Coordinates of C-alpha atoms in Angstrom, one line a residue:
X1 CA -8.3 -18.7 12.5
X2 CA -8.8 -16.8 9.3
X3 CA -7.9 -13.1 8.8
X4 CA -10.2 -12.4 5.8
X5 CA -13.8 -13.1 4.9
X6 CA -12.8 -14.5 1.5
X7 CA -11.2 -17.6 3.2
X8 CA -13.1 -20.7 4.2
X9 CA -12.9 -24.5 4.5
X10 CA -14.8 -26.8 2.1
X11 CA -16.3 -30.2 2.7
X12 CA -13.0 -31.9 1.9
X13 CA -11.4 -29.9 4.7
X14 CA -9.4 -27.8 2.2
X15 CA -8.8 -24.1 2.4
X16 CA -10.8 -22.1 -0.1
X17 CA -10.4 -18.5 -1.3
X18 CA -13.2 -16.8 -3.2
X19 CA -14.9 -20.2 -3.2
X20 CA -12.0 -21.9 -5.0
X21 CA -10.2 -24.9 -3.5
X22 CA -6.6 -23.9 -3.0
X23 CA -5.4 -27.4 -3.7
X24 CA -7.0 -27.2 -7.1
X25 CA -5.5 -23.8 -7.7
X26 CA -2.0 -25.1 -6.8
X27 CA -2.5 -28.1 -9.2
X28 CA -3.7 -25.9 -12.0
X29 CA -1.3 -23.0 -11.8
X30 CA 1.7 -24.3 -9.8
X31 CA 3.4 -23.0 -6.7
X32 CA 4.5 -20.6 -5.4
X33 CA 1.4 -18.8 -6.4
X34 CA -0.1 -15.5 -5.4
X35 CA -3.9 -15.7 -5.3
X36 CA -6.2 -12.6 -5.0
X37 CA -9.9 -12.4 -4.4
X38 CA -11.4 -9.6 -6.6
X39 CA -14.6 -9.2 -4.5
X40 CA -12.6 -8.3 -1.4
X41 CA -10.6 -5.7 -3.3
X42 CA -13.7 -4.2 -4.8
X43 CA -15.5 -4.2 -1.4
X44 CA -12.6 -2.4 0.2
X45 CA -12.5 0.2 -2.5
X46 CA -16.2 0.9 -2.1
X47 CA -16.0 1.2 1.7
X48 CA -13.5 4.1 1.2
X49 CA -15.4 5.7 -1.7
X50 CA -18.7 5.5 0.2
X51 CA -17.0 7.1 3.2
X52 CA -16.0 10.1 1.1
X53 CA -19.6 10.5 0.1
X54 CA -20.9 10.1 3.6
X55 CA -18.4 12.1 5.6
X56 CA -17.3 14.7 3.1
X57 CA -20.4 15.0 0.9
X58 CA -18.4 13.5 -2.0
X59 CA -15.8 16.3 -1.9
X60 CA -12.8 14.1 -2.2
X61 CA -11.2 11.1 -3.9
X62 CA -9.5 7.9 -2.8
X63 CA -6.2 7.2 -4.5
X64 CA -5.0 3.6 -4.3
X65 CA -1.3 3.4 -3.2
X66 CA -0.2 1.2 -6.1
X67 CA 3.2 0.4 -4.5
X68 CA 1.2 -2.1 -2.4
X69 CA 0.5 -4.2 -5.5
X70 CA 0.8 -2.9 -9.0
X71 CA -0.1 -4.6 -12.2
X72 CA -2.3 -3.9 -15.2
X73 CA -5.4 -5.7 -13.8
X74 CA -5.2 -3.8 -10.5
X75 CA -5.2 -0.5 -12.5
X76 CA -8.2 -1.7 -14.4
X77 CA -10.1 -2.5 -11.2
X78 CA -9.2 0.8 -9.7
X79 CA -10.5 2.6 -12.8
X80 CA -13.7 0.7 -12.7
X81 CA -14.2 1.7 -9.0
X82 CA -13.6 5.4 -9.8
X83 CA -10.4 5.4 -7.7
X84 CA -7.3 7.4 -8.3
X85 CA -3.8 6.0 -8.2
X86 CA -0.9 7.0 -6.0
X87 CA 2.2 6.3 -8.1
X88 CA 5.9 6.6 -7.1
X89 CA 7.9 5.9 -10.2
X90 CA 7.8 6.2 -14.0
X91 CA 7.3 2.5 -14.1
X92 CA 4.1 2.7 -12.1
X93 CA 2.9 5.6 -14.3
X94 CA 3.7 3.5 -17.4
X95 CA 1.7 0.6 -16.0
X96 CA -1.3 2.7 -15.4
X97 CA -1.1 4.5 -18.7
X98 CA -0.8 1.1 -20.5
X99 CA -4.3 0.3 -19.4
X100 CA -5.8 3.6 -20.4
X101 CA -6.1 4.8 -16.8
X102 CA -7.0 8.6 -16.8
X103 CA -3.7 10.5 -16.2
X104 CA -5.6 13.2 -14.3
X105 CA -6.4 10.7 -11.6
X106 CA -2.7 10.0 -10.9
X107 CA -0.8 11.5 -8.0
X108 CA 3.0 11.3 -8.4
X109 CA 4.9 10.7 -5.2
X110 CA 8.6 10.1 -4.4
X111 CA 11.4 11.8 -2.4
X112 CA 13.9 11.9 -5.3
X113 CA 12.1 12.1 -8.6
X114 CA 14.5 12.3 -11.6
X115 CA 14.3 14.8 -14.4
X116 CA 13.4 12.0 -16.8
X117 CA 10.5 10.8 -14.5
X118 CA 9.2 14.4 -14.0
X119 CA 9.3 15.0 -17.8
X120 CA 7.5 11.7 -18.4
X121 CA 4.8 12.6 -15.9
X122 CA 4.3 16.1 -17.4
X123 CA 4.1 14.6 -20.9
X124 CA 1.5 12.1 -19.7
X125 CA -0.6 14.7 -18.1
X126 CA -0.3 13.4 -14.5
X127 CA -2.9 15.1 -12.4
X128 CA -0.9 16.1 -9.3
X129 CA 2.7 16.1 -8.1
X130 CA 3.3 15.5 -4.4
X131 CA 6.5 17.6 -4.0
X132 CA 8.9 16.3 -1.4
X133 CA 11.6 19.0 -1.1
X134 CA 12.8 22.4 -2.3
X135 CA 15.2 20.9 -4.9
X136 CA 12.3 19.0 -6.5
X137 CA 10.1 22.1 -6.4
X138 CA 12.7 24.2 -8.3
X139 CA 13.2 21.3 -10.8
X140 CA 9.6 20.8 -11.4
X141 CA 9.0 24.5 -11.9
X142 CA 11.8 24.6 -14.5
X143 CA 10.7 21.5 -16.4
X144 CA 7.0 22.6 -16.4
X145 CA 7.9 26.0 -17.8
X146 CA 10.0 24.4 -20.6
X147 CA 6.9 22.6 -21.7
X148 CA 4.7 25.7 -21.2
X149 CA 2.7 23.9 -18.5
X150 CA 1.7 24.5 -15.0
X151 CA 2.1 21.6 -12.6
X152 CA -0.6 21.0 -10.0
X153 CA 1.3 20.6 -6.7
X154 CA 0.7 19.5 -3.1
X155 CA 3.7 19.8 -0.8
X156 CA 4.5 16.8 1.4
X157 CA 4.7 18.0 5.0
X158 CA 6.1 16.2 8.1
X159 CA 3.4 16.9 10.8
X160 CA 5.7 15.8 13.6
X161 CA 3.7 12.8 14.8
X162 CA 5.2 9.4 15.8
X163 CA 2.2 7.2 15.2
X164 CA 3.9 4.0 16.3
X165 CA 5.0 4.9 19.8
X166 CA 1.8 7.0 20.4
X167 CA 4.1 9.8 21.4
X168 CA 2.2 12.6 19.8
X169 CA 4.9 15.2 20.2
X170 CA 4.9 17.5 17.2
X171 CA 8.7 17.1 16.7
X172 CA 8.6 13.3 16.8
X173 CA 9.0 12.7 13.1
X174 CA 11.4 15.3 12.0
X175 CA 14.0 12.7 11.2
X176 CA 12.5 11.2 8.1
X177 CA 13.7 11.1 4.5
X178 CA 10.2 12.2 3.4
X179 CA 8.8 15.6 3.3
X180 CA 9.3 19.2 4.5
X181 CA 9.6 19.8 8.2
X182 CA 7.3 22.2 10.1
X183 CA 9.7 22.8 13.0
X184 CA 12.6 24.2 11.0
X185 CA 10.5 26.5 8.9
X186 CA 11.4 24.4 5.8
X187 CA 7.7 23.8 5.0
X188 CA 6.8 27.5 5.2
X189 CA 9.8 28.4 3.0
X190 CA 8.6 25.9 0.4
X191 CA 5.1 27.5 0.4
X192 CA 6.5 31.0 0.1
X193 CA 8.6 29.9 -2.9
X194 CA 5.9 27.8 -4.6
X195 CA 3.3 30.6 -4.7
X196 CA 5.7 32.8 -6.7
X197 CA 6.6 30.1 -9.3
X198 CA 5.1 30.5 -12.7
X199 CA 5.2 26.7 -13.4
X200 CA 3.6 25.7 -10.2
X201 CA -0.1 25.7 -9.1
X202 CA 0.1 25.1 -5.4
X203 CA -3.3 23.6 -4.4
X204 CA -2.7 22.0 -1.1
X205 CA -0.5 19.9 1.3
X206 CA 0.0 16.2 2.0
X207 CA 1.1 14.1 4.9
X208 CA 1.6 10.4 5.7
X209 CA 2.3 9.5 9.3
X210 CA 3.2 5.8 8.9
X211 CA 1.8 2.4 8.1
X212 CA -0.2 -0.4 9.8
X213 CA -1.7 2.0 12.4
X214 CA -4.5 0.7 14.6
X215 CA -5.4 3.8 16.6
X216 CA -7.6 6.8 15.6
X217 CA -5.7 9.5 17.6
X218 CA -2.6 9.8 15.4
X219 CA -4.8 10.4 12.3
X220 CA -7.0 12.9 14.1
X221 CA -4.0 14.8 15.4
X222 CA -2.4 14.8 11.9
X223 CA -5.6 16.3 10.4
X224 CA -5.7 19.0 13.1
X225 CA -2.0 19.9 12.5
X226 CA -2.4 20.1 8.7
X227 CA -5.6 22.2 8.7
X228 CA -4.1 24.6 11.2
X229 CA -0.9 24.9 9.1
X230 CA -3.0 25.6 6.0
X231 CA -4.8 28.4 7.8
X232 CA -1.5 29.8 9.1
X233 CA -0.1 29.9 5.6
X234 CA -3.2 31.6 4.3
X235 CA -3.0 34.2 7.0
X236 CA 0.8 34.8 6.7
X237 CA 1.3 34.5 3.0
X238 CA -2.1 34.5 1.2
X239 CA -1.7 30.8 0.2
X240 CA -5.0 29.6 -1.3
X241 CA -5.3 25.9 -0.5
X242 CA -8.2 23.9 -1.8
X243 CA -6.9 20.3 -1.3
X244 CA -5.7 18.3 1.7
X245 CA -4.2 14.8 1.2
X246 CA -4.1 12.8 4.5
X247 CA -2.3 9.8 3.1
X248 CA -2.9 6.2 4.2
X249 CA -1.5 3.8 6.8
X250 CA -4.7 2.2 8.0
X251 CA -4.0 -1.1 9.8
X252 CA -5.1 -4.6 8.6
X253 CA -5.4 -7.9 10.3
X254 CA -2.3 -10.1 9.6
X255 CA -2.9 -12.5 12.5
X256 CA -6.2 -13.4 14.2
X257 CA -5.5 -11.5 17.4
X258 CA -5.2 -8.2 15.7
X259 CA -8.3 -6.0 15.7
X260 CA -8.1 -3.0 13.4
X261 CA -10.6 -0.2 13.6
X262 CA -13.2 -0.4 10.8
X263 CA -12.1 2.0 8.0
X264 CA -15.3 4.0 8.0
X265 CA -14.7 4.7 11.7
X266 CA -11.3 6.2 10.8
X267 CA -13.0 8.3 8.2
X268 CA -15.7 9.5 10.4
X269 CA -13.4 10.5 13.2
X270 CA -10.9 12.3 11.0
X271 CA -13.7 14.1 9.1
X272 CA -15.0 15.4 12.4
X273 CA -11.6 16.8 13.2
X274 CA -11.2 18.3 9.8
X275 CA -14.6 20.0 9.9
X276 CA -14.2 21.2 13.4
X277 CA -10.7 22.7 12.8
X278 CA -11.8 24.3 9.5
X279 CA -14.7 25.9 11.3
X280 CA -12.5 27.2 14.1
X281 CA -10.1 28.7 11.5
X282 CA -12.8 30.1 9.2
X283 CA -11.9 27.8 6.3
X284 CA -14.0 25.9 3.8
X285 CA -13.5 22.2 4.1
X286 CA -10.9 21.3 1.5
X287 CA -11.1 18.6 -1.2
X288 CA -10.0 15.5 0.8
X289 CA -7.6 12.9 -0.7
X290 CA -6.7 9.6 0.9
X291 CA -4.1 7.0 -0.2
X292 CA -4.9 3.5 1.2
X293 CA -2.9 0.6 -0.3
X294 CA -2.4 -2.3 2.1
X295 CA -5.9 -2.0 3.5
X296 CA -7.4 -2.5 0.0
X297 CA -5.4 -5.5 -1.2
X298 CA -3.5 -7.2 1.6
X299 CA -6.4 -9.2 3.0
X300 CA -7.5 -10.2 -0.5
X301 CA -4.4 -12.2 -1.1
X302 CA -2.7 -15.4 0.0
X303 CA 0.4 -17.2 -1.2
X304 CA 0.4 -20.9 -1.9
X305 CA 3.5 -23.0 -1.5
X306 CA 4.4 -26.7 -1.7
X307 CA 6.1 -28.2 1.3
X308 CA 9.4 -29.9 0.8
X309 CA 11.6 -31.1 3.6
X310 CA 10.5 -31.1 7.2
X311 CA 13.5 -30.9 9.5
X312 CA 13.2 -31.4 13.2
X313 CA 16.0 -30.3 15.5
X314 CA 15.1 -31.8 18.9
X315 CA 14.7 -29.3 21.6
X316 CA 15.2 -26.4 19.3
X317 CA 12.8 -26.1 16.4
X318 CA 11.2 -27.7 13.4
X319 CA 11.8 -26.3 10.0
X320 CA 9.1 -26.7 7.3
X321 CA 10.7 -25.8 4.0
X322 CA 8.7 -24.4 1.1
X323 CA 9.3 -23.9 -2.6
X324 CA 9.3 -20.1 -2.2
X325 CA 10.6 -17.7 0.5
X326 CA 12.2 -14.3 0.7
X327 CA 12.2 -14.0 -3.1
X328 CA 8.4 -13.7 -3.2
X329 CA 7.9 -12.4 0.3
X330 CA 10.9 -10.5 1.9
X331 CA 8.9 -8.8 4.6
X332 CA 9.8 -11.2 7.5
X333 CA 13.5 -11.0 6.5
X334 CA 13.3 -7.2 6.4
X335 CA 11.3 -6.4 9.6
X336 CA 9.9 -9.6 11.1
X337 CA 6.4 -9.0 9.7
X338 CA 3.7 -11.2 11.2
X339 CA 1.8 -13.7 9.2
X340 CA -0.7 -16.6 9.9
X341 CA -0.5 -19.8 7.8
X342 CA -2.3 -23.1 7.5
X343 CA -1.7 -26.4 5.8
X344 CA -4.3 -26.0 3.1
X345 CA -4.9 -29.8 2.8
X346 CA -5.8 -29.9 6.6
X347 CA -7.4 -26.5 7.1
X348 CA -10.2 -27.9 9.1
X349 CA -7.9 -29.3 11.7
X350 CA -6.5 -27.5 14.8
X351 CA -2.9 -26.1 14.4
X352 CA -1.0 -28.4 16.8
X353 CA 2.6 -28.1 15.4
X354 CA 4.9 -25.2 16.2
X355 CA 7.3 -24.6 13.3
X356 CA 9.5 -22.2 11.5
X357 CA 8.6 -21.7 7.8
X358 CA 11.8 -21.7 5.8
X359 CA 12.3 -20.6 2.2
X360 CA 14.6 -22.2 -0.4
X361 CA 17.0 -19.4 -0.8
X362 CA 20.7 -19.7 0.1
X363 CA 20.3 -17.4 3.1
X364 CA 19.9 -18.2 6.8
X365 CA 17.5 -15.3 7.2
X366 CA 15.2 -16.7 4.4
X367 CA 12.2 -17.3 6.7
X368 CA 8.5 -16.5 6.4
X369 CA 7.6 -17.0 10.1
X370 CA 9.2 -18.4 13.2
X371 CA 7.6 -20.5 16.0
X372 CA 4.2 -20.3 14.4
X373 CA 1.3 -22.7 14.9
X374 CA 0.1 -24.8 11.9
X375 CA -1.3 -28.2 11.3
X376 CA 1.3 -31.0 11.1
X377 CA 3.0 -30.8 7.6
X378 CA 4.8 -33.2 5.4
X379 CA 6.4 -33.1 2.0
X380 CA 3.8 -32.5 -0.8
X381 CA 1.3 -30.6 1.4
X382 CA 0.2 -27.1 0.2
X383 CA 0.9 -24.3 2.7
X384 CA -1.1 -21.1 2.5
X385 CA 0.2 -17.8 4.0
X386 CA -2.5 -15.2 4.6
X387 CA -2.7 -11.5 3.9
X388 CA 0.0 -11.4 1.3
X389 CA -1.8 -9.2 -1.2
X390 CA 0.3 -6.2 -0.3
X391 CA 4.1 -5.7 -0.5
X392 CA 4.8 -9.3 -1.6
X393 CA 4.7 -9.3 -5.4
X394 CA 5.7 -5.6 -5.3
X395 CA 8.9 -6.4 -3.3
X396 CA 9.7 -9.7 -5.0
X397 CA 13.1 -10.4 -6.4
X398 CA 15.0 -12.9 -8.5
X399 CA 17.5 -13.7 -5.7
X400 CA 19.4 -16.9 -6.5
X401 CA 17.9 -16.5 -10.0
X402 CA 14.6 -17.9 -8.9
X403 CA 11.7 -16.9 -11.2
X404 CA 9.0 -14.8 -9.6
X405 CA 5.6 -16.5 -9.1
X406 CA 2.4 -16.1 -11.1
X407 CA -0.6 -14.2 -9.8
X408 CA -4.2 -15.4 -10.1
X409 CA -7.3 -13.3 -9.6
X410 CA -10.6 -14.9 -8.7
X411 CA -13.9 -13.4 -9.7
X412 CA -17.2 -15.4 -9.2
X413 CA -15.2 -18.5 -8.4
X414 CA -13.4 -18.3 -11.7
X415 CA -9.6 -17.9 -11.5
X416 CA -7.6 -16.1 -14.2
X417 CA -3.9 -15.4 -14.5
X418 CA -3.2 -11.7 -14.2
X419 CA 0.6 -12.0 -14.0
X420 CA 2.4 -14.8 -15.8
X421 CA 5.0 -17.0 -14.0
X422 CA 8.5 -16.0 -15.0
X423 CA 10.5 -18.4 -17.0
X424 CA 14.3 -19.0 -17.2
X425 CA 14.3 -17.1 -20.5
X426 CA 12.8 -14.1 -18.6
X427 CA 15.7 -14.3 -16.1
X428 CA 18.4 -13.9 -18.9
X429 CA 16.3 -11.6 -21.1
X430 CA 18.4 -8.5 -20.4
X431 CA 21.8 -10.3 -20.0
X432 CA 24.3 -9.4 -22.7

């Protein structure tokens, strides 16, 4: 029934996370409430870090994709675990810097970085820029020279792999807003320009083929394409690459029937491809960079809601309304994301009711899940939605002027607030 090892049922039949009774958490901190288990996050970080040591002899680094869930406490945990951070805005850089996170362990992504953001990143000493396009490359070169600096750059390449249809045609992903295309010669042109720029230190290339991927083959193919491209650019233009960033996208279990490949198996398979292709092309194995996000924090989190009205429409469906919704989790409204849920008060019971979980926003599409099996629910019950540690708080909004929830982190069965619940004063703080 559960999608994460941090979840369990206690003697009272209540759902627990990190050993804490979810009903007690809801009573103490209110609902809606994001709850995270720190041990799960740390364990996931260590799996990736250990795999770099095992399969690449330590020649690499794992960068947490902070867009999945970014706050000060997450940055502190990542620093403690010797992780880097993948950041995509000045706001994410600022959050990391506010905790004293080492700037040299930041990778700055984004397909349309502004001059202000690039200047801020340069001034902070951000370690690497993942350059998305030729316009950005020229802008970064100019701004770096103005500061008498040399920016360390990896170019984001579209390897032409459609990971979601398993159609491994190398032109499959040319239509993307991200990156430089191989097929058109755009990527090669960027490399030719970058190696001549005085403000640019081109150290490698980057790719990201998608998200929530359950198969090994797309990652293996991407690694092969990227290493061969590095070797081609060395042979044609003398480019001296020392780094290869293979992105993230590793699948996680949102619902019980999903069965993702263990992350170290991904790492082992891809490392074999990298080493084999490097050997074939007479290349040293580059410094390997990975950017997992969802697979580090998603399974560590749940969201707790209080049930309000239960509305049965005979022969059609039963709506179970909650005190949150698309404001704190827009993923179902955006792309019908799958989730599992339980009535936390009755977690030991079998799910015998088929319901649609409806939010409180003034929007027909404000749903968390449709036709999903849970225990019979009534007003006042606590409903828990699993695997909400990624892309829930990060994508939350104040639609209908609803304050965003608090977030609580559990360590050794002790919960602590890591993000305060917004107040009405917070809502009008910037109003004039």
